[in-house]
Tab-separated table of C-alpha atoms in Angstrom:
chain	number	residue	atom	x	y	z
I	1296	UNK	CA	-11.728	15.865	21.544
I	1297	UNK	CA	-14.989	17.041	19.750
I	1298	UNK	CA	-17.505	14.663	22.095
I	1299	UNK	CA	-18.170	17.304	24.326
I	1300	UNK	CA	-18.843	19.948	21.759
I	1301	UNK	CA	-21.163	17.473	20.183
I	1302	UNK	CA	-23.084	16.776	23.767
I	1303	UNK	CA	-26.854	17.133	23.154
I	1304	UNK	CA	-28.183	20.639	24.103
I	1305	UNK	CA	-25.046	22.035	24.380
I	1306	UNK	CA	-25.489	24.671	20.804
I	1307	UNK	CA	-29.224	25.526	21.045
I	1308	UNK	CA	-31.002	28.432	18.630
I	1309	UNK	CA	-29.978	29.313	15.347
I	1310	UNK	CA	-26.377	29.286	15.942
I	1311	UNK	CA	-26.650	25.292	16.314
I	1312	UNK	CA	-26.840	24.579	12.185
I	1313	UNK	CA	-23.588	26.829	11.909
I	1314	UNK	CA	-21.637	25.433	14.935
I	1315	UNK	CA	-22.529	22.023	13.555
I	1316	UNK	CA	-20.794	22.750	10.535
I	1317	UNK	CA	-18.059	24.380	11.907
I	1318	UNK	CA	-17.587	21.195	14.227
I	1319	UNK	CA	-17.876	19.148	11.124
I	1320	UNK	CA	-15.336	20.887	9.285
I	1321	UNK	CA	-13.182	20.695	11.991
I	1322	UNK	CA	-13.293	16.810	12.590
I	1323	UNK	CA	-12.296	16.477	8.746
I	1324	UNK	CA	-9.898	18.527	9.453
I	1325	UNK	CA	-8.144	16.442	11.944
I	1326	UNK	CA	-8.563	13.641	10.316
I	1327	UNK	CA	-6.873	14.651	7.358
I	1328	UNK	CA	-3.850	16.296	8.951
I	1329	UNK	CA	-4.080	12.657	10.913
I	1330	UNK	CA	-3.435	10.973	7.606
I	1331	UNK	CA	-0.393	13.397	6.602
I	1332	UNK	CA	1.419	12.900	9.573
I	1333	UNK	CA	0.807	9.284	9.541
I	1334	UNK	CA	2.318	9.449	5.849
I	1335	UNK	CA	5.042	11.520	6.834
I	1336	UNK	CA	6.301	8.972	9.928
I	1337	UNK	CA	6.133	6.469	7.526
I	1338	UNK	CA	8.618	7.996	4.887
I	1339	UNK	CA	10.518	8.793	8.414
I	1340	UNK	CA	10.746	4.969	9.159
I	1341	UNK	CA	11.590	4.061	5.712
I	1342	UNK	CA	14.149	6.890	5.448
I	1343	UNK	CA	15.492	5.742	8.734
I	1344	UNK	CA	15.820	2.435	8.063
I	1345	UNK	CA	17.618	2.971	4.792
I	1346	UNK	CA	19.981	5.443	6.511
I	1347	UNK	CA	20.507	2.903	9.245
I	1348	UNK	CA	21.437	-0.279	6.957
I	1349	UNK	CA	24.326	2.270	5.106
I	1350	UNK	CA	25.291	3.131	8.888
I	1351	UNK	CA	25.713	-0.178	9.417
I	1352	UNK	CA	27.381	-1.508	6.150
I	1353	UNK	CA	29.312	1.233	6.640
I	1354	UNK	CA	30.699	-0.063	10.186
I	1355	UNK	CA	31.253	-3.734	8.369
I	1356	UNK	CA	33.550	-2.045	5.469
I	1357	UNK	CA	35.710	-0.110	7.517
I	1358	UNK	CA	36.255	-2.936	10.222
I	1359	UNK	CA	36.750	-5.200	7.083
I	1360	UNK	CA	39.035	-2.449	5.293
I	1361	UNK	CA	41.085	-2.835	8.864
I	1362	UNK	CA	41.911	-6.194	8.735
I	1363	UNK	CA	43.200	-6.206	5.710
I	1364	UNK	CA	45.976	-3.828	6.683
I	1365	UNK	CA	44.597	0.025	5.166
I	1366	UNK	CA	44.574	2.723	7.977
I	1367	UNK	CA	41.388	5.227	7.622
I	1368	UNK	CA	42.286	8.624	8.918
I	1369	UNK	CA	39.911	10.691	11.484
I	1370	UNK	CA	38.487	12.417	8.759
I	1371	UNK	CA	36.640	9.147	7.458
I	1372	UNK	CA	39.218	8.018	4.280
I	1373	UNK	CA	42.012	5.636	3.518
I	1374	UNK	CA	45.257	6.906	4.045
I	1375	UNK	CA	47.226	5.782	0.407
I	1376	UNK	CA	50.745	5.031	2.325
I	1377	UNK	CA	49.960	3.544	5.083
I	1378	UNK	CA	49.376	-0.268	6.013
I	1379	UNK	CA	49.291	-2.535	8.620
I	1380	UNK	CA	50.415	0.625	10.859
I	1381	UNK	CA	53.479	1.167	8.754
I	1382	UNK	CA	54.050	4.225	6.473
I	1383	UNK	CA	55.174	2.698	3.188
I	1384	UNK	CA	57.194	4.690	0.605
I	1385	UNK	CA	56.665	1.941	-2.039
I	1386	UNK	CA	53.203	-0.028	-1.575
I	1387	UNK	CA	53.040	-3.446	-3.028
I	1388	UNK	CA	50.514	-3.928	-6.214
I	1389	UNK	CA	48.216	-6.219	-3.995
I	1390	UNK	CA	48.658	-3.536	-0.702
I	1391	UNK	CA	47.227	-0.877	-3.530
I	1392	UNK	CA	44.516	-3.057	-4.634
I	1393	UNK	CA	42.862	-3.232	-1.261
I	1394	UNK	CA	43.368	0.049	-0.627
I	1395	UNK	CA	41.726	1.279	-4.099
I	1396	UNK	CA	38.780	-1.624	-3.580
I	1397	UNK	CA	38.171	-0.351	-0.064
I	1398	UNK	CA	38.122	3.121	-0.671
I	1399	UNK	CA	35.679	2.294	-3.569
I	1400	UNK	CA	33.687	0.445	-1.413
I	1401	UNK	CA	33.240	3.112	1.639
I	1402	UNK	CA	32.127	5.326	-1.508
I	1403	UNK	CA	29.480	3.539	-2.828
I	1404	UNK	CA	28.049	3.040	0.610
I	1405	UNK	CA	28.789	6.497	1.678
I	1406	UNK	CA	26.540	7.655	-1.844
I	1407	UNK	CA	24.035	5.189	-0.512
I	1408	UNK	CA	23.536	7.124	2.703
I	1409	UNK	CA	23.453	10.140	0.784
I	1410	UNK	CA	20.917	9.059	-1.313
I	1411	UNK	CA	18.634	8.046	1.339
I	1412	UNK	CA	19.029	11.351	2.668
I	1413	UNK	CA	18.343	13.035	-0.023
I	1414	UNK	CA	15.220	10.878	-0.893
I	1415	UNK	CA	14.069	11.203	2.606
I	1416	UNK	CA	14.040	15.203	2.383
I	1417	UNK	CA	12.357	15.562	-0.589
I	1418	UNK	CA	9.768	12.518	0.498
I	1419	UNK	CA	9.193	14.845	3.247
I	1420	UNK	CA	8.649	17.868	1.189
I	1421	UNK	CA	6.546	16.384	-1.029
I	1422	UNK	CA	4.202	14.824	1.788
I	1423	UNK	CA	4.136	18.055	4.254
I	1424	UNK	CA	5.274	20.806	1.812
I	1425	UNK	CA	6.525	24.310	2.070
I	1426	UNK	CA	3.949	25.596	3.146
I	1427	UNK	CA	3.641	24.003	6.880
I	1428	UNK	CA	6.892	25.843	7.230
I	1429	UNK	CA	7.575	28.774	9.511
I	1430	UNK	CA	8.505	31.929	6.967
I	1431	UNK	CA	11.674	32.862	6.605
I	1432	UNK	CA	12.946	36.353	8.246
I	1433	UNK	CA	15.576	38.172	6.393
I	1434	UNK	CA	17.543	40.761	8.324
């Protein structure tokens, strides 16, 4: 990008020393913001993969949670009455059991995910900062 600013006889006169610089300054420039955004896809990978090993734990749980009989609702949890497809008034101790050690399960997996969220925002943060952002307008 810089080669043909840095062609021979192109900056001629006193200028040159100054342009030099500039061109310089420039090319350290790039190579630093180079190095951040190299850092930053590589907290994105790691972040992603993270995110993508909950995703997929979480897929083993709930077809695992399914076998054993507990229904999960659309909004993502264990229904506590129903098993097997059948709405049970009174739930056996072992029917409650998997229930309770599923639900526990999605949970810790579901923190998991949040946690590597989490981590992978502030990672970002950290490596870009506030600054690169565009400000905030307040109406």
């Amino acid at each position: 990008m810089l080669t043909p600013l840095r062609a021979k006889g192109y900056w001629e006169g006193a200028a040159a020393p100054y342009v030099w610089k500039m061109i310089d300054d420039i090319e350290r420039r790039l190579e630093s913001a180079a190095k951040v955004v190299d850092g930053a896809r590589r907290v994105a990978e790691d972040g992603l993969g993270d995110l993508k090993s909950a995703q997929k734990d979480l897929k083993d749980a709930t077809r695992r949670a399914k076998e054993k009989g507990p229904h999960i609702n659309a909004d993502g949890t264990l229904s506590p009455d129903v098993i097997d497809n059948v709405c049970k008034v009174e739930l056996t101790d072992e029917e409650k059991k998997t229930i309770e050690t599923a639900d526990r399960e999605i949970a810790q997996i579901l923190r998991r995910g949040v946690t590597a969220d989490r981590d992978l925002a502030y990672s970002l943060m950290a490596d870009i900062g506030l600054e690169h952002r565009p400000p905030r307008r307040f109406s």
